[in-house]
Amino acid sequence: MRDPQVIAEKLLAWYDRHARALPWRVPPGQGPADPYRVWLSEVMLQQTTVAAVKSYFLRFTDLWPRIEDLAAAEQARVMAEWAGLGYYARARNLIACARAVSALGAFPDTRAALAELPGIGPYTSAAIAAIAFDRPETVVDGNVERVVARLFAVPTPLPAAKPELVALAGRLTPQDRPGDYAQAMMDLGATICTPRNPACGICPVNDDCLARSQGIAAELPRKSPKKPKPLRQGTVWIGWTDEAVLVETRPARGLLGGTLAFPSTGWDGSDLAPPAHADWQKAGLVRHVFTHFALDLTVMSARLDSPPGRGRLLPLRDFSADALPGLMRKAWALARPQARAGGDEL
DNA sequence: CAACCGTGGAC
DNA sequence: TGTCCAAGGTT
């Protein structure tokens, strides 16, 4: 590498002209941004697209404008608002972090102190420190990994290449405007230096890119082969009365931990018996793909005539499918016509 | 360190 | 339809 600072300057100049306007973002040169909004957006954006996050971010900041408001919220309410966004440990950690920061009185302003908070790891701690506190920390997410792997033509496959990429990224990080620079790198990766068909022709640092000069930009970064996903099978039980539906809160840890759900069996280690004695009818089959396995879930539906042995009856006026994770929304969509055919008003 | 942990959109 | 992927963290 000849002159890292020249590359950083080119990226900042590009960002000044092409920065995307986002709900959580402060325009170039107008930072630093509000730590609460930076933190909330960064957690939501973990492994999640900008398009998916926008409405959730607006909803959360409308409901809870300050971190103290979020800290005071009930866990079930926050989980319901997070429903559909995925990776629910983020929501559980979000609440714990909000309460910790509230107790402290303010967000810590160093990367090391931020990294001690729940749900804040190497990436997010660096991002908050740079964007909200103007600290020259090196922010390395998937975008930065890709940009750096191409700039320096790193042939090592991920995740083994991570330390090497972090070291190279560190050499580029400027002392001035680290927050804008971090967002510039991520914007570049999101809009120009994309995984497939990178737009090298309009890239502000194409003259500095080794991969491009070697004609291998689109092939980098290389990745280790991934393992196949096994297929699991199970059953979900949607029981209802004229006034209520049978639900439960899933265990606090593990898959869909802490979310509102219909009782299910046979696929996640839970009990095999139906949650209530009833005339169960098959309503359909849900196919769902999780991170590390696929699931065929048989949806059973029934009007309940006796008290359930599992879960709780939630009054319909307190129930909304919006509060369910995606898998359970799919199941509800199939069972709902069954309920209606039974004379219910669902 | 590898497994675990969601979801929806793009191609 | 299948595959890849998105501003990762925790254990």
Tab-separated table of C-alpha atoms (C1' of nucleotides) in Angstrom:
chain	number	residue	atom	x	y	z
A	1	MET	CA	0.000	0.000	0.000
A	2	ARG	CA	1.396	3.361	-0.948
A	3	ASP	CA	-0.686	6.082	0.682
A	4	PRO	CA	-3.546	5.008	2.928
A	5	GLN	CA	-4.561	8.555	3.740
A	6	VAL	CA	-5.110	9.357	0.072
A	7	ILE	CA	-7.583	6.490	-0.157
A	8	ALA	CA	-9.385	7.721	2.969
A	9	GLU	CA	-9.551	11.242	1.542
A	10	LYS	CA	-11.005	9.976	-1.720
A	11	LEU	CA	-13.654	8.023	0.168
A	12	LEU	CA	-14.592	11.036	2.297
A	13	ALA	CA	-14.850	13.259	-0.781
A	14	TRP	CA	-17.093	10.670	-2.431
A	15	TYR	CA	-19.217	10.394	0.706
A	16	ASP	CA	-19.651	14.167	0.841
A	17	ARG	CA	-21.361	13.993	-2.541
A	18	HIS	CA	-23.120	10.615	-2.407
A	19	ALA	CA	-24.055	9.849	1.184
A	20	ARG	CA	-27.484	8.244	1.371
A	21	ALA	CA	-30.017	9.982	3.576
A	22	LEU	CA	-31.054	7.516	6.284
A	23	PRO	CA	-33.319	8.051	9.304
A	24	TRP	CA	-30.501	7.468	11.794
A	25	ARG	CA	-27.816	9.305	9.862
A	26	VAL	CA	-26.445	12.815	10.280
A	27	PRO	CA	-25.366	14.456	6.992
A	28	PRO	CA	-21.622	14.422	6.159
A	29	GLY	CA	-19.633	16.893	8.224
A	30	GLN	CA	-22.457	17.436	10.712
A	31	GLY	CA	-21.556	14.723	13.199
A	32	PRO	CA	-21.245	13.378	15.750
A	33	ALA	CA	-24.686	11.786	15.935
A	34	ASP	CA	-26.891	10.960	18.929
A	35	PRO	CA	-25.411	7.833	20.587
A	36	TYR	CA	-28.852	6.380	21.318
A	37	ARG	CA	-29.932	6.541	17.685
A	38	VAL	CA	-26.565	5.270	16.468
A	39	TRP	CA	-26.675	2.330	18.868
A	40	LEU	CA	-30.292	1.455	18.112
A	41	SER	CA	-29.735	1.562	14.360
A	42	GLU	CA	-26.485	-0.399	14.502
A	43	VAL	CA	-28.066	-3.194	16.531
A	44	MET	CA	-31.026	-3.365	14.170
A	45	LEU	CA	-28.690	-3.404	11.182
A	46	GLN	CA	-26.726	-6.423	12.412
A	47	GLN	CA	-27.117	-8.968	9.611
A	48	THR	CA	-30.209	-7.083	8.496
A	49	THR	CA	-30.862	-4.927	5.439
A	50	VAL	CA	-31.385	-1.171	5.531
A	51	ALA	CA	-34.774	-1.632	3.843
A	52	ALA	CA	-35.964	-3.979	6.581
A	53	VAL	CA	-34.706	-1.766	9.412
A	54	LYS	CA	-36.154	1.614	8.435
A	55	SER	CA	-39.736	1.166	9.633
A	56	TYR	CA	-38.627	-0.562	12.828
A	57	PHE	CA	-36.207	2.249	13.648
A	58	LEU	CA	-38.862	4.900	13.101
A	59	ARG	CA	-41.351	2.973	15.208
A	60	PHE	CA	-38.897	2.434	18.082
A	61	THR	CA	-37.753	6.065	18.189
A	62	ASP	CA	-41.370	7.213	18.040
A	63	LEU	CA	-42.375	4.956	20.943
A	64	TRP	CA	-39.169	5.477	22.913
A	65	PRO	CA	-37.438	8.774	21.982
A	66	ARG	CA	-34.770	8.444	24.662
A	67	ILE	CA	-32.887	5.449	25.971
A	68	GLU	CA	-34.487	5.981	29.385
A	69	ASP	CA	-37.877	5.453	27.759
A	70	LEU	CA	-36.733	2.186	26.256
A	71	ALA	CA	-35.174	1.130	29.558
A	72	ALA	CA	-38.516	1.654	31.277
A	73	ALA	CA	-40.501	-0.370	28.743
A	74	GLU	CA	-41.793	-3.847	29.482
A	75	GLN	CA	-39.807	-6.666	27.901
A	76	ALA	CA	-42.879	-8.213	26.243
A	77	ARG	CA	-43.731	-4.874	24.637
A	78	VAL	CA	-40.261	-4.481	23.186
A	79	MET	CA	-40.245	-8.078	21.939
A	80	ALA	CA	-43.602	-7.464	20.244
A	81	GLU	CA	-42.248	-4.381	18.468
A	82	TRP	CA	-39.150	-6.318	17.397
A	83	ALA	CA	-41.232	-9.199	16.040
A	84	GLY	CA	-40.465	-9.958	12.412
A	85	LEU	CA	-36.984	-8.451	12.437
A	86	GLY	CA	-35.271	-11.699	13.457
A	87	TYR	CA	-32.329	-12.592	15.695
A	88	TYR	CA	-34.337	-12.004	18.849
A	89	ALA	CA	-31.323	-12.133	21.152
A	90	ARG	CA	-30.697	-8.647	19.802
A	91	ALA	CA	-33.969	-7.448	21.319
A	92	ARG	CA	-33.256	-9.131	24.639
A	93	ASN	CA	-29.796	-7.578	24.736
A	94	LEU	CA	-31.235	-4.247	23.604
A	95	ILE	CA	-33.365	-4.050	26.735
A	96	ALA	CA	-30.514	-5.127	28.995
A	97	CYS	CA	-28.207	-2.573	27.382
A	98	ALA	CA	-30.754	0.226	27.643
A	99	ARG	CA	-31.179	-0.465	31.346
A	100	ALA	CA	-27.423	-0.623	31.908
A	101	VAL	CA	-26.818	2.663	30.103
A	102	SER	CA	-29.741	4.273	31.904
A	103	ALA	CA	-28.220	3.224	35.203
A	104	LEU	CA	-24.866	4.639	34.146
A	105	GLY	CA	-26.519	7.919	33.199
A	106	ALA	CA	-25.092	7.996	29.665
A	107	PHE	CA	-23.425	5.880	27.016
A	108	PRO	CA	-19.728	5.180	27.609
A	109	ASP	CA	-17.657	7.118	25.066
A	110	THR	CA	-14.867	4.647	24.411
A	111	ARG	CA	-14.866	1.534	22.300
A	112	ALA	CA	-13.615	-0.693	25.129
A	113	ALA	CA	-16.308	0.451	27.551
A	114	LEU	CA	-19.010	0.152	24.897
A	115	ALA	CA	-17.913	-3.400	24.114
A	116	GLU	CA	-18.720	-4.448	27.675
A	117	LEU	CA	-22.400	-3.749	27.182
A	118	PRO	CA	-24.754	-6.585	26.159
A	119	GLY	CA	-25.215	-6.976	22.415
A	120	ILE	CA	-22.319	-4.670	21.572
A	121	GLY	CA	-19.389	-6.519	20.032
A	122	PRO	CA	-16.293	-5.597	18.020
A	123	TYR	CA	-18.186	-4.053	15.127
A	124	THR	CA	-20.896	-2.154	16.992
A	125	SER	CA	-18.546	-0.782	19.648
A	126	ALA	CA	-16.275	0.645	16.964
A	127	ALA	CA	-19.212	2.053	15.001
A	128	ILE	CA	-20.702	3.868	18.006
A	129	ALA	CA	-17.299	5.178	19.101
A	130	ALA	CA	-16.559	6.524	15.623
A	131	ILE	CA	-19.991	7.810	14.603
A	132	ALA	CA	-21.283	9.110	17.949
A	133	PHE	CA	-18.048	10.032	19.720
A	134	ASP	CA	-15.716	10.953	16.874
A	135	ARG	CA	-13.101	8.421	17.890
A	136	PRO	CA	-10.751	7.030	15.210
A	137	GLU	CA	-11.736	3.393	15.706
A	138	THR	CA	-11.625	0.965	12.808
A	139	VAL	CA	-15.091	-0.213	11.857
A	140	VAL	CA	-15.131	-3.599	10.127
A	141	ASP	CA	-18.406	-5.071	8.968
A	142	GLY	CA	-19.176	-7.274	5.981
A	143	ASN	CA	-18.997	-4.302	3.640
A	144	VAL	CA	-15.571	-3.241	4.885
A	145	GLU	CA	-14.289	-6.806	4.683
A	146	ARG	CA	-15.296	-6.943	1.045
A	147	VAL	CA	-13.908	-3.503	0.145
A	148	VAL	CA	-10.580	-4.184	1.845
A	149	ALA	CA	-10.271	-7.711	0.449
A	150	ARG	CA	-10.598	-6.207	-3.023
A	151	LEU	CA	-8.454	-3.126	-2.505
A	152	PHE	CA	-5.566	-5.354	-1.407
A	153	ALA	CA	-6.500	-8.476	-3.352
A	154	VAL	CA	-6.555	-10.691	-0.271
A	155	PRO	CA	-6.957	-14.293	-1.480
A	156	THR	CA	-7.497	-15.875	1.946
A	157	PRO	CA	-11.060	-17.125	2.410
A	158	LEU	CA	-13.305	-15.796	5.160
A	159	PRO	CA	-13.612	-16.191	8.053
A	160	ALA	CA	-9.900	-17.046	8.289
A	161	ALA	CA	-9.032	-13.781	6.541
A	162	LYS	CA	-10.733	-11.639	9.175
A	163	PRO	CA	-7.634	-10.688	11.230
A	164	GLU	CA	-5.721	-9.830	8.076
A	165	LEU	CA	-8.583	-7.682	6.793
A	166	VAL	CA	-8.938	-5.914	10.136
A	167	ALA	CA	-5.228	-5.055	10.105
A	168	LEU	CA	-5.414	-3.691	6.569
A	169	ALA	CA	-8.564	-1.703	7.358
A	170	GLY	CA	-6.817	-0.232	10.377
A	171	ARG	CA	-4.133	1.270	8.185
A	172	LEU	CA	-6.752	3.160	6.200
A	173	THR	CA	-8.675	4.643	9.114
A	174	PRO	CA	-8.123	8.432	9.277
A	175	GLN	CA	-7.797	10.484	12.463
A	176	ASP	CA	-10.121	13.095	11.028
A	177	ARG	CA	-13.855	12.437	10.507
A	178	PRO	CA	-13.713	8.748	11.500
A	179	GLY	CA	-17.508	8.528	11.695
A	180	ASP	CA	-18.047	9.812	8.176
A	181	TYR	CA	-15.215	7.605	6.962
A	182	ALA	CA	-16.758	4.479	8.520
A	183	GLN	CA	-20.092	5.233	6.908
A	184	ALA	CA	-18.361	5.988	3.615
A	185	MET	CA	-16.745	2.552	3.599
A	186	MET	CA	-20.029	0.858	4.357
A	187	ASP	CA	-21.923	2.921	1.783
A	188	LEU	CA	-19.301	2.082	-0.812
A	189	GLY	CA	-19.714	-1.601	-0.083
A	190	ALA	CA	-23.491	-1.348	-0.119
A	191	THR	CA	-23.854	0.615	-3.348
A	192	ILE	CA	-20.724	0.213	-5.524
A	193	CYS	CA	-18.379	-2.459	-4.198
A	194	THR	CA	-21.254	-4.950	-4.054
A	195	PRO	CA	-20.916	-8.725	-3.646
A	196	ARG	CA	-21.960	-9.405	-7.234
A	197	ASN	CA	-21.289	-7.191	-10.241
A	198	PRO	CA	-19.320	-4.451	-8.470
A	199	ALA	CA	-19.557	-1.092	-10.265
A	200	CYS	CA	-15.807	-0.592	-10.519
A	201	GLY	CA	-16.233	1.936	-13.329
A	202	ILE	CA	-17.688	4.530	-10.960
A	203	CYS	CA	-15.757	3.560	-7.829
A	204	PRO	CA	-13.903	6.513	-6.263
A	205	VAL	CA	-10.903	4.326	-5.434
A	206	ASN	CA	-10.802	2.099	-8.506
A	207	ASP	CA	-7.286	3.310	-9.353
A	208	ASP	CA	-6.115	2.026	-5.979
A	209	CYS	CA	-7.776	-1.390	-6.206
A	210	LEU	CA	-5.440	-4.365	-6.661
A	211	ALA	CA	-8.269	-6.812	-7.308
A	212	ARG	CA	-9.577	-4.644	-10.108
A	213	SER	CA	-6.140	-4.370	-11.672
A	214	GLN	CA	-5.971	-8.169	-11.565
A	215	GLY	CA	-9.505	-8.559	-12.895
A	216	ILE	CA	-10.683	-10.542	-9.869
A	217	ALA	CA	-12.756	-7.981	-7.958
A	218	ALA	CA	-15.998	-9.919	-8.318
A	219	GLU	CA	-14.327	-13.087	-7.021
A	220	LEU	CA	-13.318	-11.534	-3.713
A	221	PRO	CA	-13.628	-12.012	-0.869
A	222	ARG	CA	-13.432	-15.772	-1.086
A	223	LYS	CA	-15.441	-17.726	1.441
A	224	SER	CA	-15.088	-21.129	3.029
A	225	PRO	CA	-17.732	-23.624	1.890
A	226	LYS	CA	-20.828	-23.656	4.043
A	227	LYS	CA	-22.478	-26.662	5.564
A	228	PRO	CA	-25.809	-27.999	4.280
A	229	LYS	CA	-28.919	-27.326	6.325
A	230	PRO	CA	-30.698	-30.340	7.784
A	231	LEU	CA	-34.489	-30.550	7.537
A	232	ARG	CA	-36.512	-30.753	10.728
A	233	GLN	CA	-40.207	-31.493	11.072
A	234	GLY	CA	-42.651	-30.446	13.716
A	235	THR	CA	-46.173	-29.353	14.566
A	236	VAL	CA	-47.640	-26.064	15.719
A	237	TRP	CA	-50.960	-25.998	17.555
A	238	ILE	CA	-53.325	-23.080	17.108
A	239	GLY	CA	-56.126	-23.400	19.597
A	240	TRP	CA	-58.881	-20.816	19.903
A	241	THR	CA	-62.180	-19.978	21.536
A	242	ASP	CA	-64.700	-17.267	20.686
A	243	GLU	CA	-62.753	-14.791	22.789
A	244	ALA	CA	-59.155	-15.910	22.852
A	245	VAL	CA	-56.213	-17.705	21.243
A	246	LEU	CA	-53.772	-20.096	22.896
A	247	VAL	CA	-50.260	-18.656	23.026
A	248	GLU	CA	-47.113	-18.899	25.080
A	249	THR	CA	-43.935	-16.921	25.600
A	250	ARG	CA	-41.020	-19.001	24.411
A	251	PRO	CA	-38.128	-19.740	26.790
A	252	ALA	CA	-35.850	-16.775	27.356
A	253	ARG	CA	-32.905	-18.291	25.509
A	254	GLY	CA	-32.408	-20.156	22.276
A	255	LEU	CA	-34.427	-20.171	19.093
A	256	LEU	CA	-37.046	-17.397	18.995
A	257	GLY	CA	-36.268	-16.898	22.676
A	258	GLY	CA	-38.630	-14.588	24.500
A	259	THR	CA	-41.037	-14.174	21.588
A	260	LEU	CA	-44.794	-14.697	21.574
A	261	ALA	CA	-45.684	-18.005	19.895
A	262	PHE	CA	-48.233	-20.743	19.469
A	263	PRO	CA	-47.294	-23.955	21.273
A	264	SER	CA	-45.306	-26.214	18.979
A	265	THR	CA	-43.825	-29.679	19.239
A	266	GLY	CA	-41.300	-32.013	17.733
A	267	TRP	CA	-38.750	-29.662	16.202
A	268	ASP	CA	-37.131	-27.598	18.940
A	269	GLY	CA	-36.779	-30.049	21.793
A	270	SER	CA	-40.158	-29.257	23.285
A	271	ASP	CA	-42.809	-31.694	24.465
A	272	LEU	CA	-44.484	-33.963	21.917
A	273	ALA	CA	-48.014	-33.861	23.308
A	274	PRO	CA	-50.628	-31.393	22.009
A	275	PRO	CA	-51.174	-28.448	24.391
A	276	ALA	CA	-54.856	-29.291	24.886
A	277	HIS	CA	-57.419	-32.003	24.239
A	278	ALA	CA	-59.391	-30.917	21.192
A	279	ASP	CA	-60.582	-31.941	17.757
A	280	TRP	CA	-57.381	-30.926	15.991
A	281	GLN	CA	-57.601	-30.486	12.236
A	282	LYS	CA	-54.717	-29.987	9.858
A	283	ALA	CA	-54.750	-26.439	8.506
A	284	GLY	CA	-51.676	-26.642	6.306
A	285	LEU	CA	-47.903	-26.904	6.130
A	286	VAL	CA	-45.399	-24.129	6.728
A	287	ARG	CA	-41.928	-24.318	5.238
A	288	HIS	CA	-39.451	-22.052	6.940
A	289	VAL	CA	-35.698	-21.692	6.624
A	290	PHE	CA	-33.660	-20.690	9.654
A	291	THR	CA	-29.973	-19.889	9.722
A	292	HIS	CA	-28.813	-23.430	10.312
A	293	PHE	CA	-31.777	-25.668	9.499
A	294	ALA	CA	-34.948	-25.831	7.437
A	295	LEU	CA	-38.306	-26.630	8.964
A	296	ASP	CA	-41.495	-28.260	7.780
A	297	LEU	CA	-44.122	-27.327	10.323
A	298	THR	CA	-47.554	-28.926	10.243
A	299	VAL	CA	-50.201	-26.445	11.363
A	300	MET	CA	-53.011	-27.917	13.471
A	301	SER	CA	-56.067	-25.920	14.452
A	302	ALA	CA	-58.977	-26.521	16.837
A	303	ARG	CA	-61.670	-24.858	18.878
A	304	LEU	CA	-60.844	-25.397	22.536
A	305	ASP	CA	-63.552	-26.801	24.802
A	306	SER	CA	-61.422	-27.484	27.859
A	307	PRO	CA	-58.602	-25.625	29.630
A	308	PRO	CA	-55.206	-26.093	27.938
A	309	GLY	CA	-52.375	-27.937	29.639
A	310	ARG	CA	-49.823	-25.588	28.184
A	311	GLY	CA	-49.687	-21.901	27.303
A	312	ARG	CA	-52.255	-19.239	28.130
A	313	LEU	CA	-55.440	-17.974	26.540
A	314	LEU	CA	-54.819	-14.465	25.219
A	315	PRO	CA	-57.951	-12.339	24.699
A	316	LEU	CA	-58.388	-11.506	21.037
A	317	ARG	CA	-58.437	-7.784	21.755
A	318	ASP	CA	-54.900	-8.122	23.093
A	319	PHE	CA	-53.697	-10.264	20.220
A	320	SER	CA	-52.093	-9.149	16.986
A	321	ALA	CA	-50.197	-11.306	14.509
A	322	ASP	CA	-47.775	-8.375	14.225
A	323	ALA	CA	-46.401	-9.372	17.620
A	324	LEU	CA	-45.400	-12.820	16.330
A	325	PRO	CA	-42.091	-13.849	14.763
A	326	GLY	CA	-42.205	-14.642	11.056
A	327	LEU	CA	-42.587	-18.389	11.451
A	328	MET	CA	-45.641	-18.008	13.677
A	329	ARG	CA	-47.167	-15.397	11.384
A	330	LYS	CA	-47.027	-17.940	8.578
A	331	ALA	CA	-48.750	-20.522	10.749
A	332	TRP	CA	-51.423	-18.034	11.822
A	333	ALA	CA	-52.119	-17.106	8.201
A	334	LEU	CA	-52.942	-20.764	7.489
A	335	ALA	CA	-54.993	-21.445	10.605
A	336	ARG	CA	-57.000	-18.256	10.496
A	337	PRO	CA	-59.473	-19.436	7.796
A	338	GLN	CA	-60.105	-22.563	9.865
A	339	ALA	CA	-61.048	-20.401	12.809
A	340	ARG	CA	-63.359	-18.309	10.680
A	341	ALA	CA	-65.059	-21.413	9.272
A	342	GLY	CA	-65.736	-22.418	12.842
A	343	GLY	CA	-67.811	-19.303	13.359
A	344	ASP	CA	-65.122	-17.259	15.018
A	345	GLU	CA	-64.511	-13.621	14.220
A	346	LEU	CA	-60.770	-13.911	13.844
B	1	DC	C1'	-13.539	-21.810	17.047
B	2	DA	C1'	-17.490	-23.444	15.198
B	3	DA	C1'	-22.221	-23.604	16.197
B	4	DC	C1'	-26.125	-21.089	17.151
B	5	DC	C1'	-29.322	-17.437	16.097
B	6	DG	C1'	-34.304	-14.948	11.524
B	7	DT	C1'	-35.922	-12.924	7.776
B	8	DG	C1'	-36.976	-11.273	3.198
B	9	DG	C1'	-35.149	-9.678	-1.142
B	10	DA	C1'	-32.227	-10.234	-5.259
B	11	DC	C1'	-30.819	-13.010	-8.942
C	1	DT	C1'	-36.526	-23.339	-6.628
C	2	DG	C1'	-32.163	-22.725	-4.897
C	3	DT	C1'	-28.505	-19.877	-3.436
C	4	DC	C1'	-26.520	-16.003	-1.528
C	5	DC	C1'	-26.630	-12.436	1.266
C	6	DA	C1'	-27.387	-8.024	4.959
C	7	DA	C1'	-24.093	-2.167	9.200
C	8	DG	C1'	-22.668	-9.500	13.999
C	9	DG	C1'	-22.837	-11.207	18.851
C	10	DT	C1'	-22.717	-14.877	22.118
C	11	DT	C1'	-21.271	-19.192	23.781
